[in-house]
Amino acid sequence: MLDIQISEKKFWDNNVEGYIFLLKENFESASKFADIDYIEKNYYPNLKEILKKHKFESKKGESFVLTGKKGDKLVQFIFIGLGSLENRWNIELENLRRAVGSAVLLLKKLKIKKSVLAVPNEKPFGLIEARLIRQMIIAGLMADYEFTKFKSDKNKDDEWSCEMLLSVDAKEDQTYVRSLSEGHIIGDAVNLARNLSDMPANIINPTTLSSQAKEIADSLNLECKVFGREKAEELGMGGFLAVDSGSDELGKFVVIEYNTTKKDAPTIALVGKGVTFDSGGISLKPADYMTGMKFDMSGAATVIATMKAIGQLKPEVNVVAVAPMVENMPSGKACKQDDIITFMNGKTAEIKNTDAEGRLILADALCYVEKFYKPDVVLDIATLTGACLYALGHFFTGLMTKDEVLGTKLQAVSLVTGDRVWPLPMDDDFKDAIKSEVADIANTGAPNYKAGTITASWFLSNFVTTKNWAHLDIAGTADGVPGVNYLGKGATGAGVRLFIDFILNYKK
Ligand code: BES
Ligand code: MG
Ligand code: ZN
């Protein structure tokens, strides 16, 4: 467990086991307070030579630990390289998040119990110090997350607890206090989403996931409704019902509301795909493609976790989150290829492939929020298409919207938060890809159109009338992101940081 606090003491006056230095090229400190000259003067006159000998040149991504003495105490000096810090602010901000990630992973490895890190000068990162601290806390908490619940020997690691102090310019400042608490709330929310996603499908199913959502909502006094087949039938949710029909698990539809006390506030709707396991259904996936399909509820996890943070941060907008939760399974009751289903808004779709199930449950969920909440903005998030992995890989969520202003806003927030998105064109040329001979639309794009991520978004567009609508495909970003230390191995909580900051910054 990692605890991050702010220290207004001078860097060297902190009595800790680990002193962390963020260094620019040529060993220049990125902070004016944590100068390595001090180490050279007092402990290692030939420090730079030692570091060079160990091939540490303070380049981006490098780190090195040296044991030394402070007074009569043995301490660790932890050096983290930041490189030149001359790239665009958003690149350097990501560089800083990863530097904090390296520091946390080293603290954990060395079982250091108390440490201090000087917050760097904010200039290269384009944020004021308080906002920088907030980003550092979120990254630090994210780096600390590990999915160890089912490791029998995990208790040994659990004993590690560390306080990491962020040393700032000594002045009483309320913005520090706010950044500290926001950072913790957001970091914890991301890790909550990751934990829900990492849980296997024999534990997290629509029933258990919905009851966790309800518990979270109740604890924050957020309005929460959970309903199943019966109500879905009443509402005419043919998409939700079609996917739900194949599984012995009972599908659940979850709605969580946060209502601000401010009058006439706008409403933001979040819709998250909650397929707790995607076998493909009757159009069964080959085994190799089925592995990892426990993560197919990551969109739902993201909207639940976002609501947890929103319930604590209490912004002056209304937020409603809906998450349709089902298990996509083959059985005698399952929906089949060639079936024709009718959605809540009366539109019909021909099922060409039961593995294109996410769009079916999202269609009804989108109709539902529009009908009952009349939102000003609709954002949906889903591990929707394998094609997105080919289009964008693991580092950028696919962003599709016809609203340029909304798209630009989301992209800007994504660069600040590190929860990055990249636009794919919602051009009319793709529209005919989902034509059907027998129904209004087909649930897969015609193969000659390719671009499965965009054609899926066109499918969803049939169920949204709100102008301010954006679709986010997190098939690549929700889990298994390589080489980003603070994202770890499994689920990443993609979209949580983006949604929270989008909501906090929202102005009509
Ligand atoms: N959940 C998958 C998409 C997915 C694939 C997410 C790989 C993460 C990693 C989705 O339900 C799906 O199966 N999509 C199909 C659509 C196709 C049948 C049109 C796909 O991408 O193959
Ligand atoms: Mg599928
Ligand atoms: Zn799926």
PDB file of N, CA, C and O in Angstrom, residues 395-426:
ATOM      1  N   PHE A 395      -2.225   2.243 -27.162  1.00  0.00           N
ATOM      2  CA  PHE A 395      -1.965   3.483 -26.419  1.00  0.00           C
ATOM      3  C   PHE A 395      -3.025   4.561 -26.605  1.00  0.00           C
ATOM      4  O   PHE A 395      -3.039   5.530 -25.864  1.00  0.00           O
ATOM      5  N   PHE A 396      -3.882   4.391 -27.587  1.00  0.00           N
ATOM      6  CA  PHE A 396      -4.911   5.408 -27.841  1.00  0.00           C
ATOM      7  C   PHE A 396      -6.279   4.759 -27.977  1.00  0.00           C
ATOM      8  O   PHE A 396      -6.454   3.823 -28.758  1.00  0.00           O
ATOM      9  N   THR A 397      -7.227   5.283 -27.222  1.00  0.00           N
ATOM     10  CA  THR A 397      -8.617   4.867 -27.343  1.00  0.00           C
ATOM     11  C   THR A 397      -9.189   5.460 -28.630  1.00  0.00           C
ATOM     12  O   THR A 397      -8.907   6.611 -28.958  1.00  0.00           O
ATOM     13  N   GLY A 398      -9.991   4.685 -29.341  1.00  0.00           N
ATOM     14  CA  GLY A 398     -10.640   5.200 -30.553  1.00  0.00           C
ATOM     15  C   GLY A 398     -11.762   6.157 -30.191  1.00  0.00           C
ATOM     16  O   GLY A 398     -12.637   5.817 -29.395  1.00  0.00           O
ATOM     17  N   LEU A 399     -11.697   7.354 -30.747  1.00  0.00           N
ATOM     18  CA  LEU A 399     -12.718   8.373 -30.472  1.00  0.00           C
ATOM     19  C   LEU A 399     -13.517   8.631 -31.739  1.00  0.00           C
ATOM     20  O   LEU A 399     -12.955   8.985 -32.770  1.00  0.00           O
ATOM     21  N   MET A 400     -14.818   8.449 -31.662  1.00  0.00           N
ATOM     22  CA  MET A 400     -15.666   8.714 -32.822  1.00  0.00           C
ATOM     23  C   MET A 400     -16.812   9.638 -32.431  1.00  0.00           C
ATOM     24  O   MET A 400     -17.563   9.350 -31.505  1.00  0.00           O
ATOM     25  N   THR A 401     -16.882  10.749 -33.145  1.00  0.00           N
ATOM     26  CA  THR A 401     -17.954  11.702 -32.899  1.00  0.00           C
ATOM     27  C   THR A 401     -18.179  12.534 -34.158  1.00  0.00           C
ATOM     28  O   THR A 401     -17.253  12.712 -34.959  1.00  0.00           O
ATOM     29  N   LYS A 402     -19.410  12.999 -34.327  1.00  0.00           N
ATOM     30  CA  LYS A 402     -19.667  13.908 -35.440  1.00  0.00           C
ATOM     31  C   LYS A 402     -19.581  15.342 -34.950  1.00  0.00           C
ATOM     32  O   LYS A 402     -19.734  16.283 -35.721  1.00  0.00           O
ATOM     33  N   ASP A 403     -19.375  15.502 -33.653  1.00  0.00           N
ATOM     34  CA  ASP A 403     -19.322  16.845 -33.083  1.00  0.00           C
ATOM     35  C   ASP A 403     -17.869  17.252 -32.845  1.00  0.00           C
ATOM     36  O   ASP A 403     -17.216  16.771 -31.916  1.00  0.00           O
ATOM     37  N   GLU A 404     -17.389  18.153 -33.699  1.00  0.00           N
ATOM     38  CA  GLU A 404     -15.979  18.496 -33.657  1.00  0.00           C
ATOM     39  C   GLU A 404     -15.561  19.146 -32.345  1.00  0.00           C
ATOM     40  O   GLU A 404     -14.464  18.899 -31.838  1.00  0.00           O
ATOM     41  N   VAL A 405     -16.455  19.991 -31.811  1.00  0.00           N
ATOM     42  CA  VAL A 405     -16.117  20.696 -30.572  1.00  0.00           C
ATOM     43  C   VAL A 405     -15.940  19.687 -29.432  1.00  0.00           C
ATOM     44  O   VAL A 405     -14.962  19.730 -28.676  1.00  0.00           O
ATOM     45  N   LEU A 406     -16.874  18.760 -29.342  1.00  0.00           N
ATOM     46  CA  LEU A 406     -16.791  17.725 -28.310  1.00  0.00           C
ATOM     47  C   LEU A 406     -15.535  16.869 -28.496  1.00  0.00           C
ATOM     48  O   LEU A 406     -14.822  16.567 -27.536  1.00  0.00           O
ATOM     49  N   GLY A 407     -15.264  16.518 -29.753  1.00  0.00           N
ATOM     50  CA  GLY A 407     -14.086  15.706 -30.044  1.00  0.00           C
ATOM     51  C   GLY A 407     -12.803  16.401 -29.624  1.00  0.00           C
ATOM     52  O   GLY A 407     -11.918  15.798 -29.005  1.00  0.00           O
ATOM     53  N   THR A 408     -12.710  17.685 -29.922  1.00  0.00           N
ATOM     54  CA  THR A 408     -11.511  18.450 -29.575  1.00  0.00           C
ATOM     55  C   THR A 408     -11.346  18.538 -28.063  1.00  0.00           C
ATOM     56  O   THR A 408     -10.246  18.409 -27.529  1.00  0.00           O
ATOM     57  N   LYS A 409     -12.478  18.744 -27.379  1.00  0.00           N
ATOM     58  CA  LYS A 409     -12.437  18.825 -25.908  1.00  0.00           C
ATOM     59  C   LYS A 409     -11.936  17.513 -25.305  1.00  0.00           C
ATOM     60  O   LYS A 409     -11.056  17.511 -24.445  1.00  0.00           O
ATOM     61  N   LEU A 410     -12.498  16.420 -25.800  1.00  0.00           N
ATOM     62  CA  LEU A 410     -12.106  15.114 -25.262  1.00  0.00           C
ATOM     63  C   LEU A 410     -10.633  14.840 -25.520  1.00  0.00           C
ATOM     64  O   LEU A 410      -9.921  14.332 -24.656  1.00  0.00           O
ATOM     65  N   GLN A 411     -10.180  15.225 -26.695  1.00  0.00           N
ATOM     66  CA  GLN A 411      -8.776  14.982 -27.014  1.00  0.00           C
ATOM     67  C   GLN A 411      -7.857  15.823 -26.122  1.00  0.00           C
ATOM     68  O   GLN A 411      -6.821  15.342 -25.661  1.00  0.00           O
ATOM     69  N   ALA A 412      -8.273  17.047 -25.874  1.00  0.00           N
ATOM     70  CA  ALA A 412      -7.467  17.925 -25.015  1.00  0.00           C
ATOM     71  C   ALA A 412      -7.394  17.360 -23.594  1.00  0.00           C
ATOM     72  O   ALA A 412      -6.315  17.286 -23.000  1.00  0.00           O
ATOM     73  N   VAL A 413      -8.543  16.957 -23.053  1.00  0.00           N
ATOM     74  CA  VAL A 413      -8.545  16.380 -21.697  1.00  0.00           C
ATOM     75  C   VAL A 413      -7.693  15.112 -21.670  1.00  0.00           C
ATOM     76  O   VAL A 413      -6.995  14.822 -20.702  1.00  0.00           O
ATOM     77  N   SER A 414      -7.734  14.367 -22.755  1.00  0.00           N
ATOM     78  CA  SER A 414      -6.990  13.104 -22.796  1.00  0.00           C
ATOM     79  C   SER A 414      -5.487  13.337 -22.708  1.00  0.00           C
ATOM     80  O   SER A 414      -4.759  12.540 -22.124  1.00  0.00           O
ATOM     81  N   LEU A 415      -5.014  14.442 -23.264  1.00  0.00           N
ATOM     82  CA  LEU A 415      -3.578  14.728 -23.215  1.00  0.00           C
ATOM     83  C   LEU A 415      -3.141  15.153 -21.819  1.00  0.00           C
ATOM     84  O   LEU A 415      -2.045  14.837 -21.374  1.00  0.00           O
ATOM     85  N   VAL A 416      -4.006  15.889 -21.122  1.00  0.00           N
ATOM     86  CA  VAL A 416      -3.661  16.311 -19.767  1.00  0.00           C
ATOM     87  C   VAL A 416      -3.679  15.115 -18.813  1.00  0.00           C
ATOM     88  O   VAL A 416      -2.805  14.967 -17.966  1.00  0.00           O
ATOM     89  N   THR A 417      -4.677  14.253 -18.975  1.00  0.00           N
ATOM     90  CA  THR A 417      -4.835  13.146 -18.030  1.00  0.00           C
ATOM     91  C   THR A 417      -3.951  11.950 -18.354  1.00  0.00           C
ATOM     92  O   THR A 417      -3.735  11.091 -17.507  1.00  0.00           O
ATOM     93  N   GLY A 418      -3.474  11.854 -19.594  1.00  0.00           N
ATOM     94  CA  GLY A 418      -2.700  10.679 -19.993  1.00  0.00           C
ATOM     95  C   GLY A 418      -3.592   9.531 -20.441  1.00  0.00           C
ATOM     96  O   GLY A 418      -3.106   8.475 -20.838  1.00  0.00           O
ATOM     97  N   ASP A 419      -4.896   9.726 -20.375  1.00  0.00           N
ATOM     98  CA  ASP A 419      -5.884   8.712 -20.777  1.00  0.00           C
ATOM     99  C   ASP A 419      -6.233   9.040 -22.229  1.00  0.00           C
ATOM    100  O   ASP A 419      -7.264   9.623 -22.531  1.00  0.00           O
ATOM    101  N   ARG A 420      -5.322   8.672 -23.141  1.00  0.00           N
ATOM    102  CA  ARG A 420      -5.311   9.276 -24.475  1.00  0.00           C
ATOM    103  C   ARG A 420      -6.320   8.691 -25.464  1.00  0.00           C
ATOM    104  O   ARG A 420      -6.541   7.490 -25.496  1.00  0.00           O
ATOM    105  N   VAL A 421      -6.892   9.572 -26.259  1.00  0.00           N
ATOM    106  CA  VAL A 421      -7.836   9.166 -27.301  1.00  0.00           C
ATOM    107  C   VAL A 421      -7.357   9.709 -28.646  1.00  0.00           C
ATOM    108  O   VAL A 421      -6.584  10.669 -28.693  1.00  0.00           O
ATOM    109  N   TRP A 422      -7.799   9.087 -29.731  1.00  0.00           N
ATOM    110  CA  TRP A 422      -7.436   9.562 -31.065  1.00  0.00           C
ATOM    111  C   TRP A 422      -8.635   9.417 -31.991  1.00  0.00           C
ATOM    112  O   TRP A 422      -9.297   8.393 -31.979  1.00  0.00           O
ATOM    113  N   PRO A 423      -8.947  10.446 -32.778  1.00  0.00           N
ATOM    114  CA  PRO A 423     -10.164  10.401 -33.583  1.00  0.00           C
ATOM    115  C   PRO A 423     -10.080   9.467 -34.802  1.00  0.00           C
ATOM    116  O   PRO A 423      -9.043   9.377 -35.453  1.00  0.00           O
ATOM    117  N   LEU A 424     -11.184   8.816 -35.081  1.00  0.00           N
ATOM    118  CA  LEU A 424     -11.384   8.060 -36.316  1.00  0.00           C
ATOM    119  C   LEU A 424     -12.580   8.714 -37.014  1.00  0.00           C
ATOM    120  O   LEU A 424     -13.501   9.171 -36.342  1.00  0.00           O
ATOM    121  N   PRO A 425     -12.581   8.769 -38.335  1.00  0.00           N
ATOM    122  CA  PRO A 425     -13.601   9.561 -39.035  1.00  0.00           C
ATOM    123  C   PRO A 425     -14.984   8.913 -39.047  1.00  0.00           C
ATOM    124  O   PRO A 425     -15.130   7.762 -39.433  1.00  0.00           O
ATOM    125  N   MET A 426     -15.979   9.693 -38.633  1.00  0.00           N
ATOM    126  CA  MET A 426     -17.385   9.258 -38.727  1.00  0.00           C
ATOM    127  C   MET A 426     -17.957   9.784 -40.049  1.00  0.00           C
ATOM    128  O   MET A 426     -18.927  10.543 -40.060  1.00  0.00           O
TER     129      MET A 426
END
